[in-house]
PDB file of C-alpha atoms and ligand atoms in Angstrom:
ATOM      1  CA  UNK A  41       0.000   0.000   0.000  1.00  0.00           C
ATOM      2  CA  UNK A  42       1.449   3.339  -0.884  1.00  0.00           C
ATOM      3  CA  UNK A  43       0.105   6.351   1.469  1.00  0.00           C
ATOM      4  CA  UNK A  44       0.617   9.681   0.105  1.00  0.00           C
ATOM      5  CA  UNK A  45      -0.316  12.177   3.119  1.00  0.00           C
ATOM      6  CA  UNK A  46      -2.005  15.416   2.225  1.00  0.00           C
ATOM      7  CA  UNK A  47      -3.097  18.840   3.961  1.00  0.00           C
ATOM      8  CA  UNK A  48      -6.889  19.021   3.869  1.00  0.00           C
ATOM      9  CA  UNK A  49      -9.775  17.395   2.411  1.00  0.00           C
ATOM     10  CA  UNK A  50      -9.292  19.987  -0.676  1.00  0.00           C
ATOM     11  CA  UNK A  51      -5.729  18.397  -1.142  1.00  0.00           C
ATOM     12  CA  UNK A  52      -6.792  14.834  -1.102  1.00  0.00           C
ATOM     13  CA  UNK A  53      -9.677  16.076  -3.805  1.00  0.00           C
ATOM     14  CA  UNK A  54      -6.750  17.198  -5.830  1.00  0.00           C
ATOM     15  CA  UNK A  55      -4.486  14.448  -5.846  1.00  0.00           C
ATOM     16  CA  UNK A  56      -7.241  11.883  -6.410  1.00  0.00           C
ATOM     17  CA  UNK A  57      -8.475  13.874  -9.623  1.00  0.00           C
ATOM     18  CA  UNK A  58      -4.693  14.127 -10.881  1.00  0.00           C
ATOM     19  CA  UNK A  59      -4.863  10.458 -10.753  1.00  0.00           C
ATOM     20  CA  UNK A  60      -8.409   9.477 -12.042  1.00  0.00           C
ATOM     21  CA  UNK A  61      -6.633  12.402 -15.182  1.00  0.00           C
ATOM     22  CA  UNK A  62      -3.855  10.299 -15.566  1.00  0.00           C
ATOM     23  CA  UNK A  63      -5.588   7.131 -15.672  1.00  0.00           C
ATOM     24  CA  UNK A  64      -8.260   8.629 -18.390  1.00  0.00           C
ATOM     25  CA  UNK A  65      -5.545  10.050 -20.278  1.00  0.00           C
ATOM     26  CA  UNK A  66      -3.229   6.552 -20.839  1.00  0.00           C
ATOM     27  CA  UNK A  67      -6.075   4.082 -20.991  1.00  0.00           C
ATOM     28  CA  UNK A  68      -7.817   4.142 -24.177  1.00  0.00           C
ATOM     29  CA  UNK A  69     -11.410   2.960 -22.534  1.00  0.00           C
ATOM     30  CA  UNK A  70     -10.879   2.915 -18.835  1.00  0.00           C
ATOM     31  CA  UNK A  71     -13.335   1.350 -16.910  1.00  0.00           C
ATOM     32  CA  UNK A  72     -13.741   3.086 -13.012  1.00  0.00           C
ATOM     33  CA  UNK A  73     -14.787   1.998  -9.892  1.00  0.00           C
ATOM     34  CA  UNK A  74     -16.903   4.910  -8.012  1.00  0.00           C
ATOM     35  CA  UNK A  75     -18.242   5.463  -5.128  1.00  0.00           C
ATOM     36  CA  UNK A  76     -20.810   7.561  -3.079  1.00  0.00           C
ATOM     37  CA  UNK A  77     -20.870   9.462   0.198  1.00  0.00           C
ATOM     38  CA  UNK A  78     -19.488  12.243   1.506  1.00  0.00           C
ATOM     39  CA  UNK A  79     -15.890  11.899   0.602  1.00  0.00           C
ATOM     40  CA  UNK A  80     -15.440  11.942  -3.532  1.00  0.00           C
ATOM     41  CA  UNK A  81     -17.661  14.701  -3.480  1.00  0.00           C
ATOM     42  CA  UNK A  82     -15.212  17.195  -3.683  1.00  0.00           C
ATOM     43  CA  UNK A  83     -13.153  14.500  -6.705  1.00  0.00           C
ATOM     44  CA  UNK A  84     -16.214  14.830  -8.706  1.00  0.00           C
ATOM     45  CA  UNK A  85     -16.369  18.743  -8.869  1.00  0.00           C
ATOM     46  CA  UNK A  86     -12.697  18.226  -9.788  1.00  0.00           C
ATOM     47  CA  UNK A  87     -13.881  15.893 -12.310  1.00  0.00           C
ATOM     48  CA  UNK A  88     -16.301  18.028 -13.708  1.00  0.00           C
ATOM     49  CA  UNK A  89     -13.769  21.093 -13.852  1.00  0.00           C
ATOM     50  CA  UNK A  90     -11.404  19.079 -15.751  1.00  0.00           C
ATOM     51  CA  UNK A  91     -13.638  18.242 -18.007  1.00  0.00           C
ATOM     52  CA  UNK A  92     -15.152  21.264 -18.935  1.00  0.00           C
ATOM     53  CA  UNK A  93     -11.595  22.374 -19.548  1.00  0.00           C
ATOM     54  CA  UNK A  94     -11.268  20.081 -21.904  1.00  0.00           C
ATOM     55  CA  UNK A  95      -8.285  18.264 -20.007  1.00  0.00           C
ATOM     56  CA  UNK A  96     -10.188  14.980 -19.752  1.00  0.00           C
ATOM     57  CA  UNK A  97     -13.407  13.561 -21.806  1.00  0.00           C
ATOM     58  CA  UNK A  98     -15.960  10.324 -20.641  1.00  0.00           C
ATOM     59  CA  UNK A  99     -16.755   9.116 -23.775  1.00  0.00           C
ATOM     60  CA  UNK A 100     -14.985   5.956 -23.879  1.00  0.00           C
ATOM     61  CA  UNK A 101     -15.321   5.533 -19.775  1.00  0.00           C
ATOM     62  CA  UNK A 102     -17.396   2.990 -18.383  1.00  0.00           C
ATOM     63  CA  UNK A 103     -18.215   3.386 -14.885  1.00  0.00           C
ATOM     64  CA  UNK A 104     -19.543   0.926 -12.032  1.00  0.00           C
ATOM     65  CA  UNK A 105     -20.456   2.387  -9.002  1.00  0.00           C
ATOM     66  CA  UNK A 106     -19.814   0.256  -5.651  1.00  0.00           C
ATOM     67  CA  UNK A 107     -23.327  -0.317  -4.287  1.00  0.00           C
ATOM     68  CA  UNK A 108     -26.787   0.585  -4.187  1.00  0.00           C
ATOM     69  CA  UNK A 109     -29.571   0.723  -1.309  1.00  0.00           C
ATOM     70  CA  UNK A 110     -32.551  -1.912  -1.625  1.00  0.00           C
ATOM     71  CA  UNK A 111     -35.790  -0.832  -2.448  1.00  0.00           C
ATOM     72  CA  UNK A 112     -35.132   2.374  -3.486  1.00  0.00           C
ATOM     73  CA  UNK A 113     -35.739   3.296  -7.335  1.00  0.00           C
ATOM     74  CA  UNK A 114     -33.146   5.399  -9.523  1.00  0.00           C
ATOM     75  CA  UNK A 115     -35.787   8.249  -9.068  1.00  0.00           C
ATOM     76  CA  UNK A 116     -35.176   8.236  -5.136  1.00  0.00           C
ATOM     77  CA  UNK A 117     -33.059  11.409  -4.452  1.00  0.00           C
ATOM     78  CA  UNK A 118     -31.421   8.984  -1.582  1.00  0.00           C
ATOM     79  CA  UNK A 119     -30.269   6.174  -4.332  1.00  0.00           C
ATOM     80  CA  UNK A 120     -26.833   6.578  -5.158  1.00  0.00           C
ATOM     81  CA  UNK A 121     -28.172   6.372  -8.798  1.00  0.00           C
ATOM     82  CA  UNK A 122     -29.663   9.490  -7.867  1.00  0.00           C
ATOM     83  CA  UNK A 123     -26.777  10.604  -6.679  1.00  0.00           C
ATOM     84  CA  UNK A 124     -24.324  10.040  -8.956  1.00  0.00           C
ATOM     85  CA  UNK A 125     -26.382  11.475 -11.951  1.00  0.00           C
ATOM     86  CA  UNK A 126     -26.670  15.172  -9.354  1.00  0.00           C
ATOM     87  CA  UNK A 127     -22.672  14.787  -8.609  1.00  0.00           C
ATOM     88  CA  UNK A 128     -20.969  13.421 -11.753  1.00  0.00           C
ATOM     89  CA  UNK A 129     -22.797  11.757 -14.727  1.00  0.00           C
ATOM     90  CA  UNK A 130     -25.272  15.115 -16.039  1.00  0.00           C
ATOM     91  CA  UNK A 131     -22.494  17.204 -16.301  1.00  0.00           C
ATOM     92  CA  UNK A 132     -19.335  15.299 -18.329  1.00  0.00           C
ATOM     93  CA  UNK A 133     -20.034  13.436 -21.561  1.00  0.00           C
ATOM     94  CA  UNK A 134     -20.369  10.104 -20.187  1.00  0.00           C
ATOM     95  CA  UNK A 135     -22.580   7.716 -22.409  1.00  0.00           C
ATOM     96  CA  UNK A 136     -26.018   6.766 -20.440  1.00  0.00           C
ATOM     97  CA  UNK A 137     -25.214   2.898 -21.084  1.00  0.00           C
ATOM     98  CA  UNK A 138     -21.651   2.949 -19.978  1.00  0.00           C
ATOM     99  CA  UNK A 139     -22.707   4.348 -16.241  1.00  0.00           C
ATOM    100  CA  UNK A 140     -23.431   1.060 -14.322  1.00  0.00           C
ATOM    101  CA  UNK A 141     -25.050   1.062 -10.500  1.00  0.00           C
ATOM    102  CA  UNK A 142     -26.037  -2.200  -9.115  1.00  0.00           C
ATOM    103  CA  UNK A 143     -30.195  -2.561  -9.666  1.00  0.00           C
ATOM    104  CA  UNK A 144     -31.481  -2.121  -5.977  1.00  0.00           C
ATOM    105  CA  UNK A 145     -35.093  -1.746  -7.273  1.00  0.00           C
ATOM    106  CA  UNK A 146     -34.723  -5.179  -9.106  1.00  0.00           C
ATOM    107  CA  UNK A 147     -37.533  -7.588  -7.902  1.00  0.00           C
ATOM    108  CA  UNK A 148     -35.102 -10.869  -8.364  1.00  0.00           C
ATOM    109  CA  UNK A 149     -32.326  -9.342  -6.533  1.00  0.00           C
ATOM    110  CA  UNK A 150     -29.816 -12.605  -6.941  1.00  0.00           C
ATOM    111  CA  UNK A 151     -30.079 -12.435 -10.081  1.00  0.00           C
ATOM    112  CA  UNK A 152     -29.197  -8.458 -10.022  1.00  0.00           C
ATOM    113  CA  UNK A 153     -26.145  -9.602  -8.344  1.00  0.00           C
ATOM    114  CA  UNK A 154     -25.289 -11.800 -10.948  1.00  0.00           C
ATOM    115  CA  UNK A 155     -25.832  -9.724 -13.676  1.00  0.00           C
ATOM    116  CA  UNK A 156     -23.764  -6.832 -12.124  1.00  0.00           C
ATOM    117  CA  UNK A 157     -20.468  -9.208 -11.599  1.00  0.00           C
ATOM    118  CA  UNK A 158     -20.998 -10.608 -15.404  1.00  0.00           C
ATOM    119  CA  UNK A 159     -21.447  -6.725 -16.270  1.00  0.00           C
ATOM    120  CA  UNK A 160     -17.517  -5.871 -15.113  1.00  0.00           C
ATOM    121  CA  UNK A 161     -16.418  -8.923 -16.521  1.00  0.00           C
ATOM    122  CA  UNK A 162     -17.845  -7.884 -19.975  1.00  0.00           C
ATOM    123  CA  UNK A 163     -15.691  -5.096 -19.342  1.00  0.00           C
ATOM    124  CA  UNK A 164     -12.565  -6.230 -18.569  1.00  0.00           C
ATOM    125  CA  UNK A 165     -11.610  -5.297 -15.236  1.00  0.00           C
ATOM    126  CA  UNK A 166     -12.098  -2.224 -13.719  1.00  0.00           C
ATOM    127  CA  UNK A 167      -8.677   0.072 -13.824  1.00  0.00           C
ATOM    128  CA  UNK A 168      -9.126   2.258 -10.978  1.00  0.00           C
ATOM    129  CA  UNK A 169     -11.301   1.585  -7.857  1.00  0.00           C
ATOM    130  CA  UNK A 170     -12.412   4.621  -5.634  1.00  0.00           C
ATOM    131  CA  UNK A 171     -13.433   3.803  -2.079  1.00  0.00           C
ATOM    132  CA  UNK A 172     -14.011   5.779   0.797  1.00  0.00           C
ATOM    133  CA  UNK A 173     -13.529   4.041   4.268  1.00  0.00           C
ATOM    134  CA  UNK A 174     -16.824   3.251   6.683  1.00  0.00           C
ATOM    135  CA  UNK A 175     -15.946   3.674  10.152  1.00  0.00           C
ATOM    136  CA  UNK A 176     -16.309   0.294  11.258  1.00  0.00           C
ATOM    137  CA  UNK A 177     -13.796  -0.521   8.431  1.00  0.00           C
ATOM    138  CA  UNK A 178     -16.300  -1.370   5.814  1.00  0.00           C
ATOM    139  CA  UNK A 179     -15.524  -0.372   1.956  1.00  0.00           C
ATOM    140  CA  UNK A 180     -18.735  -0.804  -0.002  1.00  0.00           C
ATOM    141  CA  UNK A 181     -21.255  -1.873   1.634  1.00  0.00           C
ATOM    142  CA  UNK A 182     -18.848  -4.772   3.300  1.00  0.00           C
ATOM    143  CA  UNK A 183     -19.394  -4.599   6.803  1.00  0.00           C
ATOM    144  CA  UNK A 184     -17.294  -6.232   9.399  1.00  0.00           C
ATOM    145  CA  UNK A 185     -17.512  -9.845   8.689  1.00  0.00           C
ATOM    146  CA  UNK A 186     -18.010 -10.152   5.300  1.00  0.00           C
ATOM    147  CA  UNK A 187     -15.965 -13.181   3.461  1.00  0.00           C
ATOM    148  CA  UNK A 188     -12.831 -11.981   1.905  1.00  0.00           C
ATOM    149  CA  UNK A 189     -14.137 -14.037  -1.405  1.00  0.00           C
ATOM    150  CA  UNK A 190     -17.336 -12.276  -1.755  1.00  0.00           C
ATOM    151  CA  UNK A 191     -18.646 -11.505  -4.982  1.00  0.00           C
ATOM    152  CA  UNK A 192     -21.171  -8.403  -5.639  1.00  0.00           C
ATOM    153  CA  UNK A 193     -24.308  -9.478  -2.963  1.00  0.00           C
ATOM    154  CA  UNK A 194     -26.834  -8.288  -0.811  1.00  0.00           C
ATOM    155  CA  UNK A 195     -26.008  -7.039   2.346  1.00  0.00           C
ATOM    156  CA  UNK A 196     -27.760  -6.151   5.806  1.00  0.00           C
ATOM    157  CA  UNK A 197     -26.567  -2.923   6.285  1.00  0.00           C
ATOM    158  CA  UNK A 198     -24.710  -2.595   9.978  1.00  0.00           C
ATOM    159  CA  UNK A 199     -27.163  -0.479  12.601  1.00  0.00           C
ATOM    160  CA  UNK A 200     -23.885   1.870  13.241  1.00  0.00           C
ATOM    161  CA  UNK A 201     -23.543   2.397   9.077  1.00  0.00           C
ATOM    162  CA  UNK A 202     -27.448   2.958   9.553  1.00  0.00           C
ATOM    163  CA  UNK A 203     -26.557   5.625  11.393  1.00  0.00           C
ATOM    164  CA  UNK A 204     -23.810   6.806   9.652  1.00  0.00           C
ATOM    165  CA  UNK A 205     -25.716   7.355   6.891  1.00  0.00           C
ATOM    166  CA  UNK A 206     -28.909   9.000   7.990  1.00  0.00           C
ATOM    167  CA  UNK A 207     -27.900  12.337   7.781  1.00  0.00           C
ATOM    168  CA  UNK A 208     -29.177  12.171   4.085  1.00  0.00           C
ATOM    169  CA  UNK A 209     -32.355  11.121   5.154  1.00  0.00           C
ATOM    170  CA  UNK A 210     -35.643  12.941   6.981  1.00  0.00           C
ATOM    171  CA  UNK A 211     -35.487  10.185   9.381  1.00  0.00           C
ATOM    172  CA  UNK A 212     -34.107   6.928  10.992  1.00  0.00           C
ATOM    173  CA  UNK A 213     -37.426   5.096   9.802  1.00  0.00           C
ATOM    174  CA  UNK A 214     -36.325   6.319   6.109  1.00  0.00           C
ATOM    175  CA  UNK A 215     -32.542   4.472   6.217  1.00  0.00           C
ATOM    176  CA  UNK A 216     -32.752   1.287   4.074  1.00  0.00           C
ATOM    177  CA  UNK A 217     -31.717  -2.108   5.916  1.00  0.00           C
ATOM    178  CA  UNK A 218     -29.583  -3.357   2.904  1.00  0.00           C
ATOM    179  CA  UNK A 219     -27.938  -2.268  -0.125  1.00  0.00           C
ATOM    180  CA  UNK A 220     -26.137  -4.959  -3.186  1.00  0.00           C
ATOM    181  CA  UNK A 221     -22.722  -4.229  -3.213  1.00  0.00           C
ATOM    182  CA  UNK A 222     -19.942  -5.568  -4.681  1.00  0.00           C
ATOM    183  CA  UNK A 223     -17.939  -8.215  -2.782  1.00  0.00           C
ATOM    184  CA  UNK A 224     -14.182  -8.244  -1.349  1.00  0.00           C
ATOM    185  CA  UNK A 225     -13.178 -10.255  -3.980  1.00  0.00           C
ATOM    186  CA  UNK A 226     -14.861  -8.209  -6.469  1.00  0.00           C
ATOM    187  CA  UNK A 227     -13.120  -4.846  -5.400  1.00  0.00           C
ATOM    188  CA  UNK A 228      -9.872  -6.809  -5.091  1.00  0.00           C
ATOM    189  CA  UNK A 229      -9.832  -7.476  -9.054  1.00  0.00           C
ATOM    190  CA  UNK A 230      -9.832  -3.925  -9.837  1.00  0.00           C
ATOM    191  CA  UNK A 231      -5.841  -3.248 -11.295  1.00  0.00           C
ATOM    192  CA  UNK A 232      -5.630  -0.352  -8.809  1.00  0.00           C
ATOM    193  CA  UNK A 233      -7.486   1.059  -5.762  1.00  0.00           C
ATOM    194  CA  UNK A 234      -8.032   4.485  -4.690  1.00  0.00           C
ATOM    195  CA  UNK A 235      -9.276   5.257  -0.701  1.00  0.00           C
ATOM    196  CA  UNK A 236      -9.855   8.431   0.210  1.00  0.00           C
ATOM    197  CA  UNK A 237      -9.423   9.377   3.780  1.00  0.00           C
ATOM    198  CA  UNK A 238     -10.555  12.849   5.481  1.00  0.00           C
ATOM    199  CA  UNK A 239     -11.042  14.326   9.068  1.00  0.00           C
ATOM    200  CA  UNK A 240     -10.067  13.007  12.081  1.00  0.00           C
ATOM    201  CA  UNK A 241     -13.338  11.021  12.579  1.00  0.00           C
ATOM    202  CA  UNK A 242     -11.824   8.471  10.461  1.00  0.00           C
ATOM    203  CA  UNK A 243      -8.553   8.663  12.049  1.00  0.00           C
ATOM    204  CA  UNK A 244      -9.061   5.571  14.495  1.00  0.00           C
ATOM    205  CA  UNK A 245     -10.521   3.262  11.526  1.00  0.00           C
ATOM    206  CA  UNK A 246      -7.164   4.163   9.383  1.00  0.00           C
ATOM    207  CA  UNK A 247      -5.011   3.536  11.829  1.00  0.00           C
ATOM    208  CA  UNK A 248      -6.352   0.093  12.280  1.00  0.00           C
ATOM    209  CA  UNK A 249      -5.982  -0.624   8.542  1.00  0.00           C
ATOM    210  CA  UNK A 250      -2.762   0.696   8.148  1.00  0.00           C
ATOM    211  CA  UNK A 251      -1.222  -0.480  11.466  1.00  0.00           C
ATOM    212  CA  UNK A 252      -3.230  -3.480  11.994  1.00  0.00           C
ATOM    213  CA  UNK A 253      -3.399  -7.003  10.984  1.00  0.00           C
ATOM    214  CA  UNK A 254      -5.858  -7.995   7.813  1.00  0.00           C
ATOM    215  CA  UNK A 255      -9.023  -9.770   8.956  1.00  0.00           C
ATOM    216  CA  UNK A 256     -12.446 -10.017   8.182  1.00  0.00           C
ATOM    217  CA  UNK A 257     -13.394  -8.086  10.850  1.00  0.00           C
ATOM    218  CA  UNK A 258     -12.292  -5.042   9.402  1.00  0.00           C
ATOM    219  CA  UNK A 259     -12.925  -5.265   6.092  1.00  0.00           C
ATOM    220  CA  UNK A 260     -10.578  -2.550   4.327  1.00  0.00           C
ATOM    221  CA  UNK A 261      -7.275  -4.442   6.247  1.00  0.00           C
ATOM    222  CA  UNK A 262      -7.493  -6.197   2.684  1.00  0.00           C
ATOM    223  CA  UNK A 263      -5.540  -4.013   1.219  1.00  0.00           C
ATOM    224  CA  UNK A 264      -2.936  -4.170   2.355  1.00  0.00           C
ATOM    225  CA  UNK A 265      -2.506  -7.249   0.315  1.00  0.00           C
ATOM    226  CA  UNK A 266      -3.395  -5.705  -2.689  1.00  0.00           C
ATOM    227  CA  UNK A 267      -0.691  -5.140  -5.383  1.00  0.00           C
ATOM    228  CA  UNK A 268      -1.265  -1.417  -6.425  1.00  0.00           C
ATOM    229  CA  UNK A 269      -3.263   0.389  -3.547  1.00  0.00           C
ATOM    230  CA  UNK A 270      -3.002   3.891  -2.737  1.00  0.00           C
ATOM    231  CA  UNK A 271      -4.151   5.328   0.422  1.00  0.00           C
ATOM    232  CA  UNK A 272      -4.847   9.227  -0.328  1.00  0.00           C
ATOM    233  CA  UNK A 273      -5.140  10.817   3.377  1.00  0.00           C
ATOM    234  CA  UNK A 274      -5.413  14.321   4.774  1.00  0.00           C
ATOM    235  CA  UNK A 275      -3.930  15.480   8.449  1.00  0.00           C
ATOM    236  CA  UNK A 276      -6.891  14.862  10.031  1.00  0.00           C
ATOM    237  CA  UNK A 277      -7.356  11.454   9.177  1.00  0.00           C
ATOM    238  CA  UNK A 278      -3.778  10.137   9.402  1.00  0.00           C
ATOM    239  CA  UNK A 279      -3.315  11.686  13.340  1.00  0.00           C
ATOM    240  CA  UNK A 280      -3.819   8.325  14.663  1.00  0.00           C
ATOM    241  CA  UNK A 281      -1.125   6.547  12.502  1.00  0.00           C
ATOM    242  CA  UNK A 282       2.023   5.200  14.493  1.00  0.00           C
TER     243      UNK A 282
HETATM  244  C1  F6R B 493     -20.206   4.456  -0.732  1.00  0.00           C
HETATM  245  C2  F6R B 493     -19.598   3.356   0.019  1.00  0.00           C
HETATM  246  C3  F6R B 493     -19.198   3.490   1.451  1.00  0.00           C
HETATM  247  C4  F6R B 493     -18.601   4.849   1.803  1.00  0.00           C
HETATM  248  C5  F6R B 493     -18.229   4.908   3.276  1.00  0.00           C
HETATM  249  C6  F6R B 493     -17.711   6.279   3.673  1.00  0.00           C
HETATM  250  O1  F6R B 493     -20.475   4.062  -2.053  1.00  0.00           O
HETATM  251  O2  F6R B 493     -19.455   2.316  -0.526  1.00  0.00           O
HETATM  252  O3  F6R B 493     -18.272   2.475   1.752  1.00  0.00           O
HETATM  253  O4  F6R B 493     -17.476   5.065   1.012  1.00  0.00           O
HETATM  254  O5  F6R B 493     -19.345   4.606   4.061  1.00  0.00           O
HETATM  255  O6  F6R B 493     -18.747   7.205   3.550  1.00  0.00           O
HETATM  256  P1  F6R B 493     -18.494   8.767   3.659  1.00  0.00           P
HETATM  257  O7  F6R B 493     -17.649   9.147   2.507  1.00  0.00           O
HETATM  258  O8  F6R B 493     -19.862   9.402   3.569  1.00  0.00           O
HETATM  259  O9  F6R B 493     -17.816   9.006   4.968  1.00  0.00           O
END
């Protein structure tokens, strides 16, 4: 795992947009790995700049996003389909069929799983992976526990994630109780990872991936076995590290 350490939130932004740049502008059609939440926000406004400068372009980008909540349609200003077309996908060039979310609405939601795996395949592999780190170590929807060989599934999301999450909702009552995400092993195949790190809230839950040992019970300890991850994390975050 290579760290690179950074001021601020607006630093780590930076560097992870140079990156997802230098990625778009070697691969011919690169296929990313995005995520949701409050930490890439500030990457896709970067995104979007670049673009409109004319520094990067999505035409031949395929994207697959990391999860999606159950039950809620693409409409649902809380789906990360909703989302991701507000922060990212309405304002670059990206094709309408090459923006992939898992299907939380599907009614045979196995089978959405399936599809979504056989969906990256069909694309190669995915290039660059963002992630953002749960507290309780989970990346994705992976919460502590999850197999290390787990392929995109449903999940019962964890009461503290629950939590975690419903300051985007009017109320507790409102928070789904699962998402499909892709698995471990799924994230694991991308060629390179990207996890974004900011504040000092997350400052315990990187030191234990950086500093501690990998096991399922923290999820994101993974990577430390993967063979081109890079940890992109501001002061805040990294004032727990040894
Ligand atoms: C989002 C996702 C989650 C978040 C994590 C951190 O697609 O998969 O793992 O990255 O919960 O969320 P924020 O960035 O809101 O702190």
């Amino acid at each position: 795992m290579e760290l690179i350490r950074v001021k601020d939130y607006e630093e780590m932004s930076a560097k992870a947009c140079e990156l997802v740049k230098e990625l778009m502008n070697t691969v011919q059609s690169p296929v990313l790995g995005l995520a949701t939440g409050s930490t890439p926000e500030g990457l896709y406004e970067k995104l979007i700049h670049t673009y409109e400068n004319g520094a990067i372009s999505f035409s031949n980008t395929k994207t697959f996003n990391l999860d999606e909540y159950v039950g809620l349609t693409k409409e649902d200003p809380n789906s990360y389909h909703y989302y991701m077309t507000e922060k990212l996908f309405k304002h670059v060039d990206l094709k309408e069929g090459n923006a992939h979310l898992p299907d939380g609405a599907a009614e045979d939601k196995s089978q959405a799983c399936e599809d979504y795996e056989r969906l990256i395949k069909s694309a190669g592999a995915i290039d660059l992976q963002l992630l953002g780190l749960g507290m309780n170590g989970h990346i994705g929807f992976n919460e502590p526990g999850t197999d290390f060989k787990s392929r995109t599934h449903i999940v019962t999301l964890d009461e503290s994630t629950r939590q975690a999450n419903a300051r985007f909702f009017n109320s507790m009552d409102e928070v789904p109780t699962e998402a499909i995400t892709m698995g471990i092993q799924s994230i694991m195949e991308a060629r390179r990872v990207v996890l974004l790190v900011s504040g000092e809230k997350k400052a315990e839950a990187l030191a234990s991936l950086v500093n501690g040992e990998v096991t399922e019970t923290f999820p994101a300890s993974i990577l430390q076995q993967h063979s081109d991850a890079v940890i992109i994390a501001d002061e805040g975050a990294c004032s727990q590290l040894r």
